[in-house]
PDB file of C-alpha atoms in Angstrom:
ATOM      1  CA  MET A   1       0.186  -0.118   0.115  1.00 69.00           C
ATOM      2  CA  SER A   2       1.239   3.568  -0.754  1.00 89.00           C
ATOM      3  CA  VAL A   3       1.420   5.345   2.239  1.00 98.00           C
ATOM      4  CA  PHE A   4      -0.323   8.993   2.006  1.00 98.00           C
ATOM      5  CA  ALA A   5      -0.193   9.950   5.635  1.00 98.00           C
ATOM      6  CA  ASP A   6       2.520   9.198   7.992  1.00 98.00           C
ATOM      7  CA  LEU A   7       1.062   9.721  11.430  1.00 98.00           C
ATOM      8  CA  HIS A   8       3.414   8.897  14.087  1.00 98.00           C
ATOM      9  CA  VAL A   9       6.598  10.792  13.237  1.00 98.00           C
ATOM     10  CA  HIS A  10       9.210  12.258  16.029  1.00 97.00           C
ATOM     11  CA  THR A  11      11.579  15.399  15.939  1.00 96.00           C
ATOM     12  CA  THR A  12      14.467  16.593  17.833  1.00 93.00           C
ATOM     13  CA  ASN A  13      11.732  18.195  20.133  1.00 93.00           C
ATOM     14  CA  SER A  14      11.818  14.725  21.919  1.00 90.00           C
ATOM     15  CA  ASP A  15      13.984  11.857  20.735  1.00 87.00           C
ATOM     16  CA  GLY A  16      14.136  12.321  16.931  1.00 92.00           C
ATOM     17  CA  SER A  17      16.887  13.156  14.706  1.00 92.00           C
ATOM     18  CA  MET A  18      15.127  15.584  12.606  1.00 96.00           C
ATOM     19  CA  GLU A  19      14.443  19.022  12.931  1.00 97.00           C
ATOM     20  CA  LEU A  20      10.703  20.061  12.059  1.00 98.00           C
ATOM     21  CA  THR A  21      12.253  22.158   9.126  1.00 97.00           C
ATOM     22  CA  GLU A  22      13.749  18.876   7.867  1.00 98.00           C
ATOM     23  CA  VAL A  23      10.501  16.952   7.752  1.00 98.00           C
ATOM     24  CA  PRO A  24       9.132  18.112   4.369  1.00 98.00           C
ATOM     25  CA  ALA A  25      12.019  17.026   2.327  1.00 98.00           C
ATOM     26  CA  ALA A  26      11.941  13.636   4.194  1.00 98.00           C
ATOM     27  CA  ALA A  27       8.210  13.395   3.264  1.00 98.00           C
ATOM     28  CA  ARG A  28       8.673  14.433  -0.225  1.00 97.00           C
ATOM     29  CA  SER A  29      11.533  11.893  -0.400  1.00 97.00           C
ATOM     30  CA  ALA A  30       8.797   9.141   0.736  1.00 97.00           C
ATOM     31  CA  ASP A  31       6.201  10.578  -1.312  1.00 98.00           C
ATOM     32  CA  VAL A  32       4.200  11.200   1.774  1.00 98.00           C
ATOM     33  CA  SER A  33       1.798  14.250   1.633  1.00 98.00           C
ATOM     34  CA  VAL A  34       0.752  14.499   5.367  1.00 98.00           C
ATOM     35  CA  VAL A  35       2.990  13.973   8.502  1.00 98.00           C
ATOM     36  CA  ALA A  36       1.923  13.956  12.098  1.00 98.00           C
ATOM     37  CA  ILE A  37       4.519  15.099  14.627  1.00 98.00           C
ATOM     38  CA  THR A  38       3.975  13.248  17.747  1.00 98.00           C
ATOM     39  CA  ASP A  39       6.771  13.938  19.949  1.00 97.00           C
ATOM     40  CA  HIS A  40       7.159  11.996  23.317  1.00 94.00           C
ATOM     41  CA  ASP A  41       5.107  14.106  26.175  1.00 94.00           C
ATOM     42  CA  ARG A  42       5.778  17.587  24.431  1.00 94.00           C
ATOM     43  CA  LEU A  43       3.979  20.023  22.034  1.00 96.00           C
ATOM     44  CA  HIS A  44       6.328  21.297  19.188  1.00 96.00           C
ATOM     45  CA  PRO A  45       6.722  24.842  20.129  1.00 95.00           C
ATOM     46  CA  ASP A  46       6.598  25.778  15.947  1.00 96.00           C
ATOM     47  CA  LEU A  47       3.424  24.288  15.589  1.00 96.00           C
ATOM     48  CA  PRO A  48       1.081  26.706  17.023  1.00 89.00           C
ATOM     49  CA  THR A  49      -2.255  25.421  15.359  1.00 94.00           C
ATOM     50  CA  PRO A  50      -3.629  21.921  15.054  1.00 96.00           C
ATOM     51  CA  VAL A  51      -2.830  21.693  11.394  1.00 95.00           C
ATOM     52  CA  THR A  52      -0.523  23.396   9.076  1.00 96.00           C
ATOM     53  CA  VAL A  53       1.207  23.457   5.658  1.00 97.00           C
ATOM     54  CA  ILE A  54       4.915  23.637   5.655  1.00 97.00           C
ATOM     55  CA  GLU A  55       6.413  23.764   2.004  1.00 97.00           C
ATOM     56  CA  GLY A  56       3.462  22.069   0.703  1.00 97.00           C
ATOM     57  CA  VAL A  57       3.691  19.206   3.348  1.00 98.00           C
ATOM     58  CA  THR A  58       0.534  19.122   5.587  1.00 98.00           C
ATOM     59  CA  VAL A  59       1.684  18.873   9.224  1.00 98.00           C
ATOM     60  CA  VAL A  60      -0.870  17.504  12.059  1.00 98.00           C
ATOM     61  CA  HIS A  61       0.326  18.672  15.516  1.00 98.00           C
ATOM     62  CA  GLY A  62       0.085  15.508  17.684  1.00 98.00           C
ATOM     63  CA  ILE A  63       1.455  14.084  20.563  1.00 98.00           C
ATOM     64  CA  GLU A  64       2.496  10.903  22.056  1.00 98.00           C
ATOM     65  CA  LEU A  65       1.603  10.500  25.746  1.00 98.00           C
ATOM     66  CA  ARG A  66       2.773   7.801  27.840  1.00 96.00           C
ATOM     67  CA  VAL A  67       0.170   6.781  30.496  1.00 98.00           C
ATOM     68  CA  GLU A  68      -0.143   3.771  33.350  1.00 97.00           C
ATOM     69  CA  ALA A  69      -3.314   1.375  32.794  1.00 97.00           C
ATOM     70  CA  SER A  70      -4.922   0.037  35.881  1.00 96.00           C
ATOM     71  CA  ASP A  71      -3.449  -3.298  35.410  1.00 95.00           C
ATOM     72  CA  GLY A  72       0.047  -1.452  35.852  1.00 94.00           C
ATOM     73  CA  GLN A  73       1.001  -1.596  32.135  1.00 95.00           C
ATOM     74  CA  HIS A  74       2.390   1.352  30.584  1.00 95.00           C
ATOM     75  CA  VAL A  75       0.966   2.520  27.169  1.00 98.00           C
ATOM     76  CA  ASP A  76       1.205   5.057  24.782  1.00 98.00           C
ATOM     77  CA  LEU A  77      -1.925   7.484  23.535  1.00 98.00           C
ATOM     78  CA  LEU A  78      -1.313   9.390  20.503  1.00 98.00           C
ATOM     79  CA  GLY A  79      -3.464  12.676  20.471  1.00 98.00           C
ATOM     80  CA  TYR A  80      -4.190  14.554  16.869  1.00 98.00           C
ATOM     81  CA  GLY A  81      -5.221  17.984  16.261  1.00 97.00           C
ATOM     82  CA  VAL A  82      -3.715  19.213  19.593  1.00 96.00           C
ATOM     83  CA  TYR A  83      -4.446  22.697  20.970  1.00 92.00           C
ATOM     84  CA  PRO A  84      -2.304  23.327  24.064  1.00 94.00           C
ATOM     85  CA  THR A  85      -4.911  23.569  26.939  1.00 96.00           C
ATOM     86  CA  PRO A  86      -3.596  25.094  30.338  1.00 97.00           C
ATOM     87  CA  GLU A  87      -4.302  21.809  31.942  1.00 98.00           C
ATOM     88  CA  LEU A  88      -2.223  19.766  29.373  1.00 98.00           C
ATOM     89  CA  VAL A  89       0.441  22.248  29.297  1.00 96.00           C
ATOM     90  CA  ASP A  90       0.824  21.990  33.100  1.00 97.00           C
ATOM     91  CA  GLU A  91       0.783  18.458  32.845  1.00 97.00           C
ATOM     92  CA  LEU A  92       3.675  18.408  30.363  1.00 96.00           C
ATOM     93  CA  GLU A  93       5.633  20.673  32.149  1.00 95.00           C
ATOM     94  CA  ARG A  94       5.561  18.257  35.144  1.00 95.00           C
ATOM     95  CA  LEU A  95       6.508  15.570  33.022  1.00 93.00           C
ATOM     96  CA  GLN A  96       9.229  17.342  31.352  1.00 90.00           C
ATOM     97  CA  THR A  97      10.876  18.496  34.780  1.00 93.00           C
ATOM     98  CA  ASP A  98      10.288  14.413  35.972  1.00 91.00           C
ATOM     99  CA  ARG A  99      12.269  13.507  32.578  1.00 87.00           C
ATOM    100  CA  VAL A 100      15.110  15.833  33.185  1.00 91.00           C
ATOM    101  CA  GLU A 101      15.552  14.601  36.661  1.00 94.00           C
ATOM    102  CA  ARG A 102      15.355  10.949  35.465  1.00 93.00           C
ATOM    103  CA  GLY A 103      17.851  11.601  32.582  1.00 94.00           C
ATOM    104  CA  GLN A 104      20.398  12.955  34.845  1.00 96.00           C
ATOM    105  CA  ALA A 105      20.075   9.947  37.195  1.00 96.00           C
ATOM    106  CA  ILE A 106      20.388   7.418  34.328  1.00 97.00           C
ATOM    107  CA  ILE A 107      23.256   9.499  32.886  1.00 97.00           C
ATOM    108  CA  ASP A 108      25.029   9.708  36.181  1.00 97.00           C
ATOM    109  CA  CYS A 109      24.539   5.862  36.756  1.00 97.00           C
ATOM    110  CA  VAL A 110      25.923   5.104  33.556  1.00 97.00           C
ATOM    111  CA  GLU A 111      29.029   7.124  33.873  1.00 96.00           C
ATOM    112  CA  ASP A 112      29.705   5.963  37.484  1.00 96.00           C
ATOM    113  CA  ARG A 113      29.071   2.192  36.287  1.00 96.00           C
ATOM    114  CA  LEU A 114      31.369   2.328  33.212  1.00 96.00           C
ATOM    115  CA  GLY A 115      33.693   4.718  34.415  1.00 96.00           C
ATOM    116  CA  ILE A 116      33.310   7.472  31.679  1.00 95.00           C
ATOM    117  CA  GLY A 117      31.964  10.591  31.015  1.00 96.00           C
ATOM    118  CA  LEU A 118      29.300  10.702  28.300  1.00 95.00           C
ATOM    119  CA  GLY A 119      29.520  14.529  28.164  1.00 92.00           C
ATOM    120  CA  LEU A 120      25.869  14.634  27.903  1.00 93.00           C
ATOM    121  CA  GLU A 121      23.419  16.682  30.328  1.00 91.00           C
ATOM    122  CA  SER A 122      19.949  15.997  30.625  1.00 92.00           C
ATOM    123  CA  ARG A 123      17.358  18.457  29.288  1.00 87.00           C
ATOM    124  CA  GLU A 124      13.874  18.683  28.289  1.00 79.00           C
ATOM    125  CA  GLY A 125      13.072  16.230  25.657  1.00 75.00           C
ATOM    126  CA  LEU A 126      15.949  14.117  26.474  1.00 82.00           C
ATOM    127  CA  GLY A 127      15.239  10.382  26.372  1.00 84.00           C
ATOM    128  CA  ARG A 128      17.093   7.077  26.773  1.00 91.00           C
ATOM    129  CA  PRO A 129      17.679   6.463  23.038  1.00 89.00           C
ATOM    130  CA  HIS A 130      19.830   9.812  23.430  1.00 90.00           C
ATOM    131  CA  ILE A 131      22.020   8.281  26.209  1.00 95.00           C
ATOM    132  CA  ALA A 132      22.119   4.951  24.381  1.00 95.00           C
ATOM    133  CA  ARG A 133      23.462   6.788  21.385  1.00 93.00           C
ATOM    134  CA  ALA A 134      25.967   8.721  23.436  1.00 95.00           C
ATOM    135  CA  ILE A 135      27.205   5.287  25.109  1.00 97.00           C
ATOM    136  CA  ASP A 136      27.437   3.917  21.533  1.00 96.00           C
ATOM    137  CA  ASP A 137      29.371   6.746  20.269  1.00 95.00           C
ATOM    138  CA  HIS A 138      31.933   6.819  23.263  1.00 96.00           C
ATOM    139  CA  PRO A 139      35.428   5.147  22.483  1.00 94.00           C
ATOM    140  CA  ASP A 140      35.807   3.469  25.683  1.00 94.00           C
ATOM    141  CA  THR A 141      32.762   1.408  25.661  1.00 94.00           C
ATOM    142  CA  GLU A 142      32.202  -2.012  24.270  1.00 93.00           C
ATOM    143  CA  HIS A 143      28.301  -1.232  24.043  1.00 96.00           C
ATOM    144  CA  ASP A 144      26.213  -0.249  20.960  1.00 96.00           C
ATOM    145  CA  PHE A 145      22.848   1.401  20.811  1.00 95.00           C
ATOM    146  CA  ASP A 146      21.059  -1.963  21.445  1.00 95.00           C
ATOM    147  CA  SER A 147      23.452  -3.572  24.264  1.00 96.00           C
ATOM    148  CA  ALA A 148      23.386   0.031  25.876  1.00 96.00           C
ATOM    149  CA  PHE A 149      19.485  -0.979  26.499  1.00 96.00           C
ATOM    150  CA  ALA A 150      20.057  -4.665  26.828  1.00 96.00           C
ATOM    151  CA  GLU A 151      22.314  -4.331  29.799  1.00 96.00           C
ATOM    152  CA  LEU A 152      22.337  -0.845  31.284  1.00 97.00           C
ATOM    153  CA  ILE A 153      19.403   1.220  30.787  1.00 97.00           C
ATOM    154  CA  GLY A 154      16.542  -1.044  29.554  1.00 94.00           C
ATOM    155  CA  SER A 155      13.512  -1.739  32.195  1.00 88.00           C
ATOM    156  CA  GLY A 156      14.940  -3.508  35.263  1.00 91.00           C
ATOM    157  CA  LYS A 157      18.395  -3.122  34.083  1.00 96.00           C
ATOM    158  CA  PRO A 158      21.052  -1.779  36.496  1.00 97.00           C
ATOM    159  CA  CYS A 159      20.569   2.130  35.260  1.00 97.00           C
ATOM    160  CA  TYR A 160      16.996   2.118  34.680  1.00 96.00           C
ATOM    161  CA  VAL A 161      14.821   4.699  36.305  1.00 95.00           C
ATOM    162  CA  ALA A 162      11.371   4.719  36.373  1.00 89.00           C
ATOM    163  CA  ARG A 163       9.281   7.611  35.272  1.00 87.00           C
ATOM    164  CA  GLU A 164       6.343   9.210  37.007  1.00 89.00           C
ATOM    165  CA  ILE A 165       3.493   9.164  34.662  1.00 94.00           C
ATOM    166  CA  PRO A 166      -0.265  10.004  34.440  1.00 97.00           C
ATOM    167  CA  SER A 167      -2.959   7.383  34.765  1.00 98.00           C
ATOM    168  CA  PHE A 168      -4.839   6.294  31.770  1.00 98.00           C
ATOM    169  CA  GLU A 169      -8.054   7.925  32.714  1.00 98.00           C
ATOM    170  CA  HIS A 170      -6.142  11.305  33.380  1.00 98.00           C
ATOM    171  CA  GLY A 171      -4.130  10.916  30.013  1.00 98.00           C
ATOM    172  CA  VAL A 172      -7.256  10.247  28.239  1.00 98.00           C
ATOM    173  CA  GLU A 173      -9.352  13.185  29.985  1.00 98.00           C
ATOM    174  CA  LEU A 174      -6.283  15.758  29.121  1.00 98.00           C
ATOM    175  CA  LEU A 175      -5.989  14.639  25.245  1.00 98.00           C
ATOM    176  CA  SER A 176      -9.716  14.598  24.809  1.00 97.00           C
ATOM    177  CA  ALA A 177     -10.014  18.166  25.869  1.00 97.00           C
ATOM    178  CA  SER A 178      -6.822  19.212  23.793  1.00 96.00           C
ATOM    179  CA  SER A 179      -7.128  17.130  20.812  1.00 96.00           C
ATOM    180  CA  GLY A 180      -9.534  16.411  17.769  1.00 95.00           C
ATOM    181  CA  LEU A 181      -8.901  12.434  18.332  1.00 97.00           C
ATOM    182  CA  VAL A 182      -7.093  10.275  20.649  1.00 98.00           C
ATOM    183  CA  GLY A 183      -5.839   6.862  19.993  1.00 98.00           C
ATOM    184  CA  LEU A 184      -3.834   3.867  21.157  1.00 98.00           C
ATOM    185  CA  ALA A 185      -0.627   3.604  19.700  1.00 98.00           C
ATOM    186  CA  HIS A 186       1.291   0.415  18.481  1.00 98.00           C
ATOM    187  CA  PRO A 187      -0.893  -2.268  20.485  1.00 98.00           C
ATOM    188  CA  PHE A 188       1.528  -5.308  19.597  1.00 97.00           C
ATOM    189  CA  ARG A 189       4.395  -3.897  21.342  1.00 96.00           C
ATOM    190  CA  TYR A 190       2.895  -4.242  24.955  1.00 96.00           C
ATOM    191  CA  SER A 191       3.605  -7.035  27.150  1.00 93.00           C
ATOM    192  CA  ASP A 192      -0.217  -7.718  27.331  1.00 96.00           C
ATOM    193  CA  PRO A 193      -1.686  -6.394  23.913  1.00 97.00           C
ATOM    194  CA  GLU A 194      -5.147  -7.936  24.701  1.00 97.00           C
ATOM    195  CA  SER A 195      -5.186  -5.773  27.833  1.00 97.00           C
ATOM    196  CA  ALA A 196      -3.911  -2.683  25.946  1.00 98.00           C
ATOM    197  CA  LEU A 197      -6.663  -3.187  23.114  1.00 98.00           C
ATOM    198  CA  ALA A 198      -9.309  -3.632  25.914  1.00 98.00           C
ATOM    199  CA  LEU A 199      -8.596   0.186  26.637  1.00 98.00           C
ATOM    200  CA  THR A 200      -9.630   1.346  23.376  1.00 98.00           C
ATOM    201  CA  SER A 201     -13.349   1.121  24.498  1.00 98.00           C
ATOM    202  CA  GLU A 202     -12.400   4.497  26.147  1.00 98.00           C
ATOM    203  CA  LEU A 203     -10.465   5.907  22.758  1.00 98.00           C
ATOM    204  CA  ASP A 204     -11.406   7.183  19.505  1.00 97.00           C
ATOM    205  CA  ALA A 205      -8.925   5.430  17.604  1.00 98.00           C
ATOM    206  CA  VAL A 206      -6.327   2.681  17.214  1.00 98.00           C
ATOM    207  CA  GLU A 207      -2.747   2.499  15.293  1.00 98.00           C
ATOM    208  CA  ARG A 208      -3.749  -0.209  12.935  1.00 98.00           C
ATOM    209  CA  TYR A 209      -0.550   0.180  10.338  1.00 98.00           C
ATOM    210  CA  TYR A 210       2.793   0.232  12.453  1.00 98.00           C
ATOM    211  CA  PRO A 211       6.226  -1.397  11.321  1.00 98.00           C
ATOM    212  CA  TYR A 212       6.769  -4.289  14.122  1.00 97.00           C
ATOM    213  CA  GLY A 213       9.472  -5.688  12.303  1.00 93.00           C
ATOM    214  CA  HIS A 214       7.662  -8.838  12.308  1.00 93.00           C
ATOM    215  CA  ASP A 215       4.505 -10.208  11.164  1.00 93.00           C
ATOM    216  CA  VAL A 216       1.350  -9.601  13.578  1.00 93.00           C
ATOM    217  CA  ASP A 217      -2.009 -11.198  13.420  1.00 94.00           C
ATOM    218  CA  SER A 218      -4.089  -8.187  13.040  1.00 94.00           C
ATOM    219  CA  ARG A 219      -7.417  -9.894  13.547  1.00 97.00           C
ATOM    220  CA  PRO A 220      -7.701  -8.515  17.198  1.00 97.00           C
ATOM    221  CA  ILE A 221      -7.158  -4.858  15.922  1.00 98.00           C
ATOM    222  CA  GLU A 222      -9.590  -5.138  13.379  1.00 97.00           C
ATOM    223  CA  ARG A 223     -12.024  -6.595  16.038  1.00 98.00           C
ATOM    224  CA  ALA A 224     -11.480  -3.595  18.238  1.00 98.00           C
ATOM    225  CA  ILE A 225     -11.863  -1.251  15.502  1.00 98.00           C
ATOM    226  CA  THR A 226     -15.289  -2.952  14.852  1.00 98.00           C
ATOM    227  CA  ASP A 227     -16.596  -3.417  18.544  1.00 97.00           C
ATOM    228  CA  HIS A 228     -15.516   0.341  19.430  1.00 98.00           C
ATOM    229  CA  ASN A 229     -16.191   2.138  16.262  1.00 97.00           C
ATOM    230  CA  LEU A 230     -12.452   3.047  16.178  1.00 98.00           C
ATOM    231  CA  ILE A 231     -10.526   5.314  13.504  1.00 98.00           C
ATOM    232  CA  PRO A 232      -7.649   3.386  12.086  1.00 98.00           C
ATOM    233  CA  THR A 233      -4.402   5.152  12.325  1.00 98.00           C
ATOM    234  CA  GLY A 234      -1.005   4.323  11.203  1.00 98.00           C
ATOM    235  CA  GLY A 235       2.716   5.518  11.168  1.00 98.00           C
ATOM    236  CA  SER A 236       6.138   4.816  10.815  1.00 98.00           C
ATOM    237  CA  ASP A 237       7.050   5.843  14.607  1.00 98.00           C
ATOM    238  CA  ALA A 238      10.094   7.641  12.617  1.00 98.00           C
ATOM    239  CA  HIS A 239      12.888   8.785  14.943  1.00 95.00           C
ATOM    240  CA  GLY A 240      15.186   9.134  11.941  1.00 94.00           C
ATOM    241  CA  ASP A 241      14.658  10.894   8.333  1.00 96.00           C
ATOM    242  CA  VAL A 242      12.954   7.779   6.633  1.00 97.00           C
ATOM    243  CA  LEU A 243       9.327   7.869   6.568  1.00 98.00           C
ATOM    244  CA  GLY A 244       6.422   6.440   5.049  1.00 98.00           C
ATOM    245  CA  GLU A 245       7.183   2.779   6.408  1.00 97.00           C
ATOM    246  CA  ALA A 246       3.713   2.675   7.433  1.00 98.00           C
ATOM    247  CA  GLY A 247       0.730   4.974   7.236  1.00 98.00           C
ATOM    248  CA  LEU A 248      -2.809   5.709   5.911  1.00 98.00           C
ATOM    249  CA  SER A 249      -3.795   5.530   1.942  1.00 98.00           C
ATOM    250  CA  LYS A 250      -5.346   8.611   0.538  1.00 97.00           C
ATOM    251  CA  ALA A 251      -8.959   7.224   1.357  1.00 96.00           C
ATOM    252  CA  GLU A 252      -7.778   6.155   4.862  1.00 97.00           C
ATOM    253  CA  TYR A 253      -6.582   9.687   5.489  1.00 97.00           C
ATOM    254  CA  ARG A 254      -9.776  11.334   4.255  1.00 96.00           C
ATOM    255  CA  HIS A 255     -12.056   9.469   6.895  1.00 95.00           C
ATOM    256  CA  PHE A 256      -8.930  10.111   9.754  1.00 97.00           C
ATOM    257  CA  ARG A 257      -9.264  13.906   8.722  1.00 95.00           C
ATOM    258  CA  SER A 258     -12.962  13.980   8.656  1.00 93.00           C
ATOM    259  CA  ALA A 259     -13.141  12.262  12.185  1.00 91.00           C
ATOM    260  CA  VAL A 260     -10.550  14.678  13.627  1.00 87.00           C
ATOM    261  CA  THR A 261     -12.346  17.624  12.625  1.00 69.00           C
ATOM    262  CA  LEU A 262      -8.927  19.870  12.321  1.00 57.00           C
TER     263      LEU A 262
END
């Protein structure tokens, strides 16, 4: 399927490598007409409206917000057509303060454990991928990006530090008040996909198309879409400059666009 709209893209505003100004060229290179910027727990400061056009490419202002479900599982919500309500801004500021403190704690642990200096200071938007890249780039470590997660900073590893995140209910409340549409991201990336998909009964959408890197049985997603009258979304979850690995066709985007009422 030709991807018309890639609705899951990150920039340097969180843990992506592209500046917003680089997105149109990346979209044209992939023959993608619509991009949603969905940075982690942050609104993009250069996207003041829910949707805009940059160099001929339609850019939807979105967000990826991590929340905790009642069973303790962490899942990601995607808000589309975001307008910064005061309540959402306040929560994101709290999350970024927590991110900065958490990031510095992870950096300090890695440096102490490996006996090196990463030359990295925590900041708003910094995530574990930034730290993993710094570990990979350091000449005095044997770790690459993947082993940094697998042995040092991944969940349950020696330098992992948990985050304080909102509940699922609070996240839905915040995004429903500030977004045109709220959906569940990449349901098959969670440890309990069935439990994650059950949450869609409280949502507007679910990420139907996603590059998992392996075959998945899409029937549970299709059942959720039917049972809860969900809008299918899709995107590449791009953290680099390659877009269009997953997303919506032109017809599917029209359905999405009419539902979001941007």
